PDB file of C-alpha atoms in Angstrom:
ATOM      1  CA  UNK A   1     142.692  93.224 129.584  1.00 36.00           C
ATOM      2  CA  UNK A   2     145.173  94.819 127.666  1.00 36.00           C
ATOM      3  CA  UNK A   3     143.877  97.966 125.573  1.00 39.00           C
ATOM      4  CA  UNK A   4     142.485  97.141 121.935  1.00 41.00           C
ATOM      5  CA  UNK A   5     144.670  98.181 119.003  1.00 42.00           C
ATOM      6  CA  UNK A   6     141.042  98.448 116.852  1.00 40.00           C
ATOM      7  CA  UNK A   7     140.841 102.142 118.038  1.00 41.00           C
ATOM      8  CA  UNK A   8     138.992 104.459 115.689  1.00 39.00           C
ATOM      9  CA  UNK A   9     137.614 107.788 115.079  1.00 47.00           C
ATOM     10  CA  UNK A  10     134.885 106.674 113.134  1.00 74.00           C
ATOM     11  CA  UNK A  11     134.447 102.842 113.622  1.00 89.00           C
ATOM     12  CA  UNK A  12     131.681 100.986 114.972  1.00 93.00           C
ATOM     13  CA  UNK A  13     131.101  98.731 118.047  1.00 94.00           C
ATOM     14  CA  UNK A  14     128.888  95.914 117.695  1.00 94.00           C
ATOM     15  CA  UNK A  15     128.245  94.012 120.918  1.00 95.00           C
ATOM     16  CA  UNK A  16     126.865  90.597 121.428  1.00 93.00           C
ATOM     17  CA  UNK A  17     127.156  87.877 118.452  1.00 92.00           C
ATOM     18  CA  UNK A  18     123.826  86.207 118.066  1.00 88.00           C
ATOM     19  CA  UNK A  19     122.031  86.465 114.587  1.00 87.00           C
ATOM     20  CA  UNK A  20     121.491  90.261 114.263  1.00 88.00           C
ATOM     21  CA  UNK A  21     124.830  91.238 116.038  1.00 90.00           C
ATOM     22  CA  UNK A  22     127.083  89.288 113.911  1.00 90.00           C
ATOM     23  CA  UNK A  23     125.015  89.677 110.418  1.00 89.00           C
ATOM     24  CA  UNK A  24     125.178  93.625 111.653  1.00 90.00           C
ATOM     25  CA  UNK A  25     129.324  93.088 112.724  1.00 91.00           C
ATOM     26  CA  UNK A  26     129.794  90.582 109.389  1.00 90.00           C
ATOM     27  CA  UNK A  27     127.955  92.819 106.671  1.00 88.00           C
ATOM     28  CA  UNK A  28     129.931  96.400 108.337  1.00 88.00           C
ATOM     29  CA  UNK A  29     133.446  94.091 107.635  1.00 88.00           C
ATOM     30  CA  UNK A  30     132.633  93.684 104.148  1.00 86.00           C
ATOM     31  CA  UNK A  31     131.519  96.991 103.319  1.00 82.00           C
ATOM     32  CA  UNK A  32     134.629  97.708 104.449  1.00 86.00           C
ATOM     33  CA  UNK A  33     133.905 100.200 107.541  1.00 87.00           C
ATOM     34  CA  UNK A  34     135.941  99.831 110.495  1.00 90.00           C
ATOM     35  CA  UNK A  35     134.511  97.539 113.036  1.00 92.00           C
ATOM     36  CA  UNK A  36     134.916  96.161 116.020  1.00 94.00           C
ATOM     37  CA  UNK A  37     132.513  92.815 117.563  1.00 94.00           C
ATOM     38  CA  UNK A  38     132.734  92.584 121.267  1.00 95.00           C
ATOM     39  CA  UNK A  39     131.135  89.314 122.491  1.00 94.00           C
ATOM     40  CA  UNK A  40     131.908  87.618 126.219  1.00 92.00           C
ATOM     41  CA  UNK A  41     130.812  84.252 125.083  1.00 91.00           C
ATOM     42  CA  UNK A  42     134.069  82.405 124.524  1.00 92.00           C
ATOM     43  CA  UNK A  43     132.341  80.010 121.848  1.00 91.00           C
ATOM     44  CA  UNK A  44     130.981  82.620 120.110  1.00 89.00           C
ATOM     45  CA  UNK A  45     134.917  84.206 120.311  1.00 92.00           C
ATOM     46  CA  UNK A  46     135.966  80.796 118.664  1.00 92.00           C
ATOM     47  CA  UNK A  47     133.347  80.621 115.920  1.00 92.00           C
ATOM     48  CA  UNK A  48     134.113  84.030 114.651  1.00 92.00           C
ATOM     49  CA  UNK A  49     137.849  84.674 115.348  1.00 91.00           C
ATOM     50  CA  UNK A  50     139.454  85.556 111.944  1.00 90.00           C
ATOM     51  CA  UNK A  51     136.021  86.463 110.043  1.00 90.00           C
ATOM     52  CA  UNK A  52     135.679  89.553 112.105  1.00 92.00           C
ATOM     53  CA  UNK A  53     137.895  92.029 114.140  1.00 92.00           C
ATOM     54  CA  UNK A  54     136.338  91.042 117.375  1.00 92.00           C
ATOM     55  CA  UNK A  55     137.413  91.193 121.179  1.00 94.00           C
ATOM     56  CA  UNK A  56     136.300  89.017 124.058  1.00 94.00           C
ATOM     57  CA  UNK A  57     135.053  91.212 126.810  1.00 94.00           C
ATOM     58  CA  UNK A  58     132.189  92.024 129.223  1.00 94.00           C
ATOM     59  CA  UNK A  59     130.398  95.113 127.795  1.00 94.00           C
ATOM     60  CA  UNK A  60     128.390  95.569 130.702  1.00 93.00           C
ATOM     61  CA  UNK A  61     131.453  96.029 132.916  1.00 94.00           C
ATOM     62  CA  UNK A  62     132.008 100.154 132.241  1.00 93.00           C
ATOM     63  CA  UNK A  63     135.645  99.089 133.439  1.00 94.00           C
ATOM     64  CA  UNK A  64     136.280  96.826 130.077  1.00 93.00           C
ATOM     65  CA  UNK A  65     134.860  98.820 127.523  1.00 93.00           C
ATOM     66  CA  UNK A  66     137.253 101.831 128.675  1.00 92.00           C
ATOM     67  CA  UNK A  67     139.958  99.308 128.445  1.00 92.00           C
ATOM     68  CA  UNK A  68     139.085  98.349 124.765  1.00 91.00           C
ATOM     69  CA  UNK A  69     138.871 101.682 123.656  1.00 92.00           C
ATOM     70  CA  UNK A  70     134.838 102.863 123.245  1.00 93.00           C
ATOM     71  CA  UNK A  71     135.525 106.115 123.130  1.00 92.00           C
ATOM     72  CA  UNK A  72     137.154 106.492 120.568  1.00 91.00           C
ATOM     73  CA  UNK A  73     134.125 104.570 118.348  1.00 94.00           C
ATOM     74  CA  UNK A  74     131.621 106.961 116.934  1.00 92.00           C
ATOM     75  CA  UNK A  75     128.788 104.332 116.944  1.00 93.00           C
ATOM     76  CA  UNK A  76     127.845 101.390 118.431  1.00 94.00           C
ATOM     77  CA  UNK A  77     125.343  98.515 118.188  1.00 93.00           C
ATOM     78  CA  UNK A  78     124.018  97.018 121.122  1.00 94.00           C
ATOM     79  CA  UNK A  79     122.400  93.598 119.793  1.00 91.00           C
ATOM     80  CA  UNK A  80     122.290  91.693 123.353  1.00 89.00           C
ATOM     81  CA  UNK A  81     118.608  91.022 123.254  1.00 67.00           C
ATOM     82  CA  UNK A  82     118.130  87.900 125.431  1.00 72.00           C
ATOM     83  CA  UNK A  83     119.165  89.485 128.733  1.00 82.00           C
ATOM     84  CA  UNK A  84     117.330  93.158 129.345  1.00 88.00           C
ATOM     85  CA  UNK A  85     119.174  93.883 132.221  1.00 91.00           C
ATOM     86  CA  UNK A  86     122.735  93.307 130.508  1.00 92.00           C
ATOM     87  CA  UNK A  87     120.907  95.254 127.307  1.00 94.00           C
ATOM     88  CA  UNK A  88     119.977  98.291 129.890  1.00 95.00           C
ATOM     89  CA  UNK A  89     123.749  97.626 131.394  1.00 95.00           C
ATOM     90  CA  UNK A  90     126.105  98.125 128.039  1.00 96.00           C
ATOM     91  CA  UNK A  91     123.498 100.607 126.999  1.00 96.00           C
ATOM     92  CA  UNK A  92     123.892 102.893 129.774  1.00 96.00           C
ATOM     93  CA  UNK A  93     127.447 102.329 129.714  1.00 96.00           C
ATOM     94  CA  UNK A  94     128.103 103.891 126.678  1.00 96.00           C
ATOM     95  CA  UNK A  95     125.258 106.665 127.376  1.00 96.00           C
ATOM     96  CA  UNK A  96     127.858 107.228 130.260  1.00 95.00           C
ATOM     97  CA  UNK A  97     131.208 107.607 128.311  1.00 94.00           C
ATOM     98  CA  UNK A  98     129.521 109.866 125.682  1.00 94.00           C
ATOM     99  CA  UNK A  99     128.814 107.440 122.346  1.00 94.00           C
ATOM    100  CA  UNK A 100     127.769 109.746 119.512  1.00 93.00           C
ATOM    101  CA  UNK A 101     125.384 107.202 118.189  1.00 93.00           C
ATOM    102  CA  UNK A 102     123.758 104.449 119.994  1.00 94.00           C
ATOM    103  CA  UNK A 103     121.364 101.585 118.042  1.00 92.00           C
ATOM    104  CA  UNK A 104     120.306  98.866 120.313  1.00 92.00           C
ATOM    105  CA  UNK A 105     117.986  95.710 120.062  1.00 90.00           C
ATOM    106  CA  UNK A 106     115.130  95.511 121.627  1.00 90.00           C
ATOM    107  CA  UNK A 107     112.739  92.225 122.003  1.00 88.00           C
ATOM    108  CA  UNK A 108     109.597  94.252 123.144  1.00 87.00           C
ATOM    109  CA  UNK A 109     108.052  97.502 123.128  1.00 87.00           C
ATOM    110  CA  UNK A 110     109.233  98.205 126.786  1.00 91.00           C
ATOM    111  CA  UNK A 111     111.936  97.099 126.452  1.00 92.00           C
ATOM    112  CA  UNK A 112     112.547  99.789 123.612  1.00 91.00           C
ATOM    113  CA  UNK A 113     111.281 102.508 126.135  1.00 93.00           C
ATOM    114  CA  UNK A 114     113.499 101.297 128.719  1.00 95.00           C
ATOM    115  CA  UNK A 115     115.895 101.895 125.993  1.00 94.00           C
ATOM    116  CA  UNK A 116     115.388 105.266 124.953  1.00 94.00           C
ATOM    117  CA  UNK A 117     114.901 106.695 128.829  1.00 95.00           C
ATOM    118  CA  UNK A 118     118.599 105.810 129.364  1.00 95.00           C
ATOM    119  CA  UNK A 119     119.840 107.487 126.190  1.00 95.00           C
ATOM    120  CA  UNK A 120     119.800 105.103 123.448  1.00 94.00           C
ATOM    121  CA  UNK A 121     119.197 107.141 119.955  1.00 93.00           C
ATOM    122  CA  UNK A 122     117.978 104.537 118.268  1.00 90.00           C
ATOM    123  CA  UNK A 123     116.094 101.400 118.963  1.00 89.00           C
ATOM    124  CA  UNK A 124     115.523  98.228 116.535  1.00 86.00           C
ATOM    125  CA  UNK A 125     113.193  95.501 117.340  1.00 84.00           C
ATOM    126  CA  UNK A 126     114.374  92.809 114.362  1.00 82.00           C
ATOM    127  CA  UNK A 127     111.990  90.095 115.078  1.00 76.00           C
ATOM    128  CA  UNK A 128     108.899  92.754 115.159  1.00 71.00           C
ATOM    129  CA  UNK A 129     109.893  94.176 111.766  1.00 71.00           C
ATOM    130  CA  UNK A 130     111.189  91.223 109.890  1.00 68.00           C
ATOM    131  CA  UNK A 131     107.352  89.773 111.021  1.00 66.00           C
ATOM    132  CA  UNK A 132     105.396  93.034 109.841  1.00 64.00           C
ATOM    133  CA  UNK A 133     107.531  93.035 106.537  1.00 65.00           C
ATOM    134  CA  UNK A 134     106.691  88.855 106.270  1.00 67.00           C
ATOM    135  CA  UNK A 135     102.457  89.942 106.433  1.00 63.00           C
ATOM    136  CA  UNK A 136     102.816  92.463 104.004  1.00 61.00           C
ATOM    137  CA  UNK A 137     104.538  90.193 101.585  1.00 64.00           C
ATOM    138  CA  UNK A 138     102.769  87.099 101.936  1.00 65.00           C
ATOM    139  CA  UNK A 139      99.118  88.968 101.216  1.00 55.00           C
ATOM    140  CA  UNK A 140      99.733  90.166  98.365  1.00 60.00           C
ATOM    141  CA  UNK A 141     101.551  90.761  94.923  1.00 64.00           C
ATOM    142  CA  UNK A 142     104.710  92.310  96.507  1.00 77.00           C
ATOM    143  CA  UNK A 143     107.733  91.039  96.253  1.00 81.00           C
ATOM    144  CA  UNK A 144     109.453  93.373  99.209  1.00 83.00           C
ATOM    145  CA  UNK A 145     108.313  95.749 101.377  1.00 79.00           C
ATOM    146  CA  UNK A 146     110.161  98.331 103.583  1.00 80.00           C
ATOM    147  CA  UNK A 147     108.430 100.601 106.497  1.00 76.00           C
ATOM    148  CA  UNK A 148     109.995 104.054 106.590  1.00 75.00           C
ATOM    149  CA  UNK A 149     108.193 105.700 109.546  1.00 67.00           C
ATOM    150  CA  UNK A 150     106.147 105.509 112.309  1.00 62.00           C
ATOM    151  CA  UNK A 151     103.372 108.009 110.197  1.00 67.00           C
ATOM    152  CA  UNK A 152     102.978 104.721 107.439  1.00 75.00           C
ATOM    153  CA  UNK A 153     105.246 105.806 104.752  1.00 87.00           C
ATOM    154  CA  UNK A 154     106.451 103.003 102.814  1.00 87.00           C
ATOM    155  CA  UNK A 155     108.164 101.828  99.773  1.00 91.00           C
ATOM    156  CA  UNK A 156     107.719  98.517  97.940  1.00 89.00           C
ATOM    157  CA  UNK A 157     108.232  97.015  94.706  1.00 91.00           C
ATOM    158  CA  UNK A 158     105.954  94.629  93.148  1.00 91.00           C
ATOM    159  CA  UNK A 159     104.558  93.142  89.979  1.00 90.00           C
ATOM    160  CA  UNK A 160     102.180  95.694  87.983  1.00 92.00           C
ATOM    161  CA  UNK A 161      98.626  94.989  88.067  1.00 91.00           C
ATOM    162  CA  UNK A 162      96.752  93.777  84.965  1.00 91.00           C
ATOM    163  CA  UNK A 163      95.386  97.157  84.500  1.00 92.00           C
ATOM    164  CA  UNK A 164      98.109  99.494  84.035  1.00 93.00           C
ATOM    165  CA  UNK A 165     100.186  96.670  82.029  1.00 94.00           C
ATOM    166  CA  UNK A 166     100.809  98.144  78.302  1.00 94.00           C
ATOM    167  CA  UNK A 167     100.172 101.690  79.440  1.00 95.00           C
ATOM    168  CA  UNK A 168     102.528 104.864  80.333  1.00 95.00           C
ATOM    169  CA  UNK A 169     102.210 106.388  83.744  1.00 95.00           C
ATOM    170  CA  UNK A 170     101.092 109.600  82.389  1.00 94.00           C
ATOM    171  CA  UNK A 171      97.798 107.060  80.841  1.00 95.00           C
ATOM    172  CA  UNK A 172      97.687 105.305  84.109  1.00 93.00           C
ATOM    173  CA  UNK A 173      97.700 108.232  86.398  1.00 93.00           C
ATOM    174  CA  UNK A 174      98.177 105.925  88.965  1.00 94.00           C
ATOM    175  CA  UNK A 175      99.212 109.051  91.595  1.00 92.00           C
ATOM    176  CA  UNK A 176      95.842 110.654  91.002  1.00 93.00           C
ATOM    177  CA  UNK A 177      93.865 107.265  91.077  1.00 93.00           C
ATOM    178  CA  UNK A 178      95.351 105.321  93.905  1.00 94.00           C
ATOM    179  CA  UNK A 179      97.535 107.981  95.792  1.00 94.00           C
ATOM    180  CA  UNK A 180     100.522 106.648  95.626  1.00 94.00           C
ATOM    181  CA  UNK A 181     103.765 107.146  93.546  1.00 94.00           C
ATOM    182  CA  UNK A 182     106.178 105.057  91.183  1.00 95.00           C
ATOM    183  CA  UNK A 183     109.529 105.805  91.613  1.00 95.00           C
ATOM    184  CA  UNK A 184     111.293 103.390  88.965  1.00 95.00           C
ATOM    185  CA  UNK A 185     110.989 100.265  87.003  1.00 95.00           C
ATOM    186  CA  UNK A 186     112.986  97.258  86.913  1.00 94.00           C
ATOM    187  CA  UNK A 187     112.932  96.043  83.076  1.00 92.00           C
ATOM    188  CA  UNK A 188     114.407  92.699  82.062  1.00 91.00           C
ATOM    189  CA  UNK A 189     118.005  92.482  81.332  1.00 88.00           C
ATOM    190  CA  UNK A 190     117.742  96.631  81.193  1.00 87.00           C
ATOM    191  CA  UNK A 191     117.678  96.945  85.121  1.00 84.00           C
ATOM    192  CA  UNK A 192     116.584  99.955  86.609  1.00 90.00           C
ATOM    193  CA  UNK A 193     115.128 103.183  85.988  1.00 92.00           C
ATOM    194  CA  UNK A 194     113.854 106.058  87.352  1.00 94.00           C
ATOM    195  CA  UNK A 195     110.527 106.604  86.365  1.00 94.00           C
ATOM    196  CA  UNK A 196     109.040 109.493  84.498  1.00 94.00           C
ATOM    197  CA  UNK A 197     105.363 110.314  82.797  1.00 94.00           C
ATOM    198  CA  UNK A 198     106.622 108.389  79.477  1.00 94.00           C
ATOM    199  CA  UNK A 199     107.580 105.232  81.418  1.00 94.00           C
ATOM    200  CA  UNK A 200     105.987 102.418  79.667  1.00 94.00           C
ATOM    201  CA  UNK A 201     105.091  99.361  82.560  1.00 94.00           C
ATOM    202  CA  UNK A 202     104.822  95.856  80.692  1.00 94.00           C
ATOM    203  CA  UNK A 203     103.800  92.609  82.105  1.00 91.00           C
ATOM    204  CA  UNK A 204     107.500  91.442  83.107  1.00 93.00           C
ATOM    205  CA  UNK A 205     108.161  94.430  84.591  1.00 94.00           C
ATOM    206  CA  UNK A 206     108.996  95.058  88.308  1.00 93.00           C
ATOM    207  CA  UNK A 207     107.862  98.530  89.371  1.00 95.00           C
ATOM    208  CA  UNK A 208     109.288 100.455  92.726  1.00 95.00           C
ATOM    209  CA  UNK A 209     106.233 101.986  94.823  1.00 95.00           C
ATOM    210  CA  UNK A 210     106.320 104.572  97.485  1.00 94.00           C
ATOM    211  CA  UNK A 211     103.604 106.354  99.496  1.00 91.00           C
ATOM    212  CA  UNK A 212     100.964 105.801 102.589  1.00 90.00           C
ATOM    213  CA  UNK A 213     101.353 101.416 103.779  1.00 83.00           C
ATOM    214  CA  UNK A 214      97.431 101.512 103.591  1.00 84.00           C
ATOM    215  CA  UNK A 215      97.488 102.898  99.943  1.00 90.00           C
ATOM    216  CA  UNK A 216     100.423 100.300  99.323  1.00 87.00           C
ATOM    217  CA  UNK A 217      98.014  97.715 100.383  1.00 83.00           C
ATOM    218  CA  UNK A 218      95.504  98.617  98.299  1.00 87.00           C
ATOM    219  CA  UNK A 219      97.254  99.386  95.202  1.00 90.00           C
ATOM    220  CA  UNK A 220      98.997  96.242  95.573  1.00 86.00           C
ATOM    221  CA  UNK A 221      95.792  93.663  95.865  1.00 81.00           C
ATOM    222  CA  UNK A 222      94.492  95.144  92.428  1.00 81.00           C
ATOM    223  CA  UNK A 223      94.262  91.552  90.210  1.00 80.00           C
TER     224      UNK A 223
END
């Protein structure tokens, strides 16, 4: 295979095009950062070929991603989850050639460590997150909910309960009361806002939440 002309200093590789690879490869392209999809599936070739810069090659031949030019990415996405051993395969690859930053898919938990022995710097398990973010939201009043850390921190944003409706945060004290902390408010056709001790939170309000997920929780069931 002839050698890629989608060479860059700072681009990013994103191989395998199932869901998470190509909304990963798809969303980079429109944000306008350099990217480049490698996929050996020739029908997934064919269904993306002139939405994204992509290549068809076989990641977890070292051989073929020298030819296409990995080093000279400074990131890359490993989202072949189906098949651990071609996961392990392109991941250790690129451990091999020296990739500065390495995120790759994992479908399980040892899978992940697998992972991380042979060098990846960071792991994502989609379907495990996009699940735990689904429970939060469908038990109680939040409208979206995003982990931070391992340690529980968490932001969300959410309708305000009843009880601090009509009042300030400063008259809430909702920090002291419930441990947690309210960033900013989205107000209706004003959009957002940081928020401060004079920030007034009305019924149609959406407020932005941060602190401990078990506080969250809690602070978010209040009627």
């Amino acid at each position: 295979m002839a050698e890629s002309d989608w060479q860059s200093s700072s681009g990013t590789l994103v191989i395998g095009l199932g869901r998470f690879g190509s909304a990963v490869a798809s969303t980079l392209d429109r944000l306008g950062r350099e990217t480049l999809a490698v996929e050996k599936n020739p029908a997934k070739i064919q269904q993306f070929t002139g939405r994204i810069p992509l290549v068809e090659a076989d990641a977890s031949n070292a051989e073929a991603l020298e030819q296409l030019g990995a080093r000279d990415f400074s990131a890359a996405v490993v989202s072949v989850g189906s098949s651990l051993e071609a996961s392990v395969l392109i991941t250790a690859n690129l451990v091999d050639i020296g990739m500065p930053s390495i995120w790759a898919k994992a479908t399980s938990r040892e899978h992940g460590r697998i992972l991380r022995r042979i060098g990846a710097h960071h792991v994502v398990y989609p379907e495990f997150d996009a699940g735990q973010r689904t429970a939060h939201l469908v038990s109680g009043r939040m409208l979206d909910y995003i982990e931070m850390d391992k340690q529980g921190f968490a932001i969300m944003k959410m309708r305000p309960p009843k009880e601090f409706q009509g009042f300030t945060l400063a008259q809430s004290d909702i920090r002291a009361r419930y441990g947690v902390n309210v960033l900013g408010v989205l107000k209706p056709g004003l959009g957002f806002a940081y928020a401060s001790a004079d920030t007034r939170i009305d019924k149609e309000d959406i407020i932005i939440v941060s602190g401990d997920g078990a506080l969250l929780e809690y602070f978010a069931n209040r009627p």
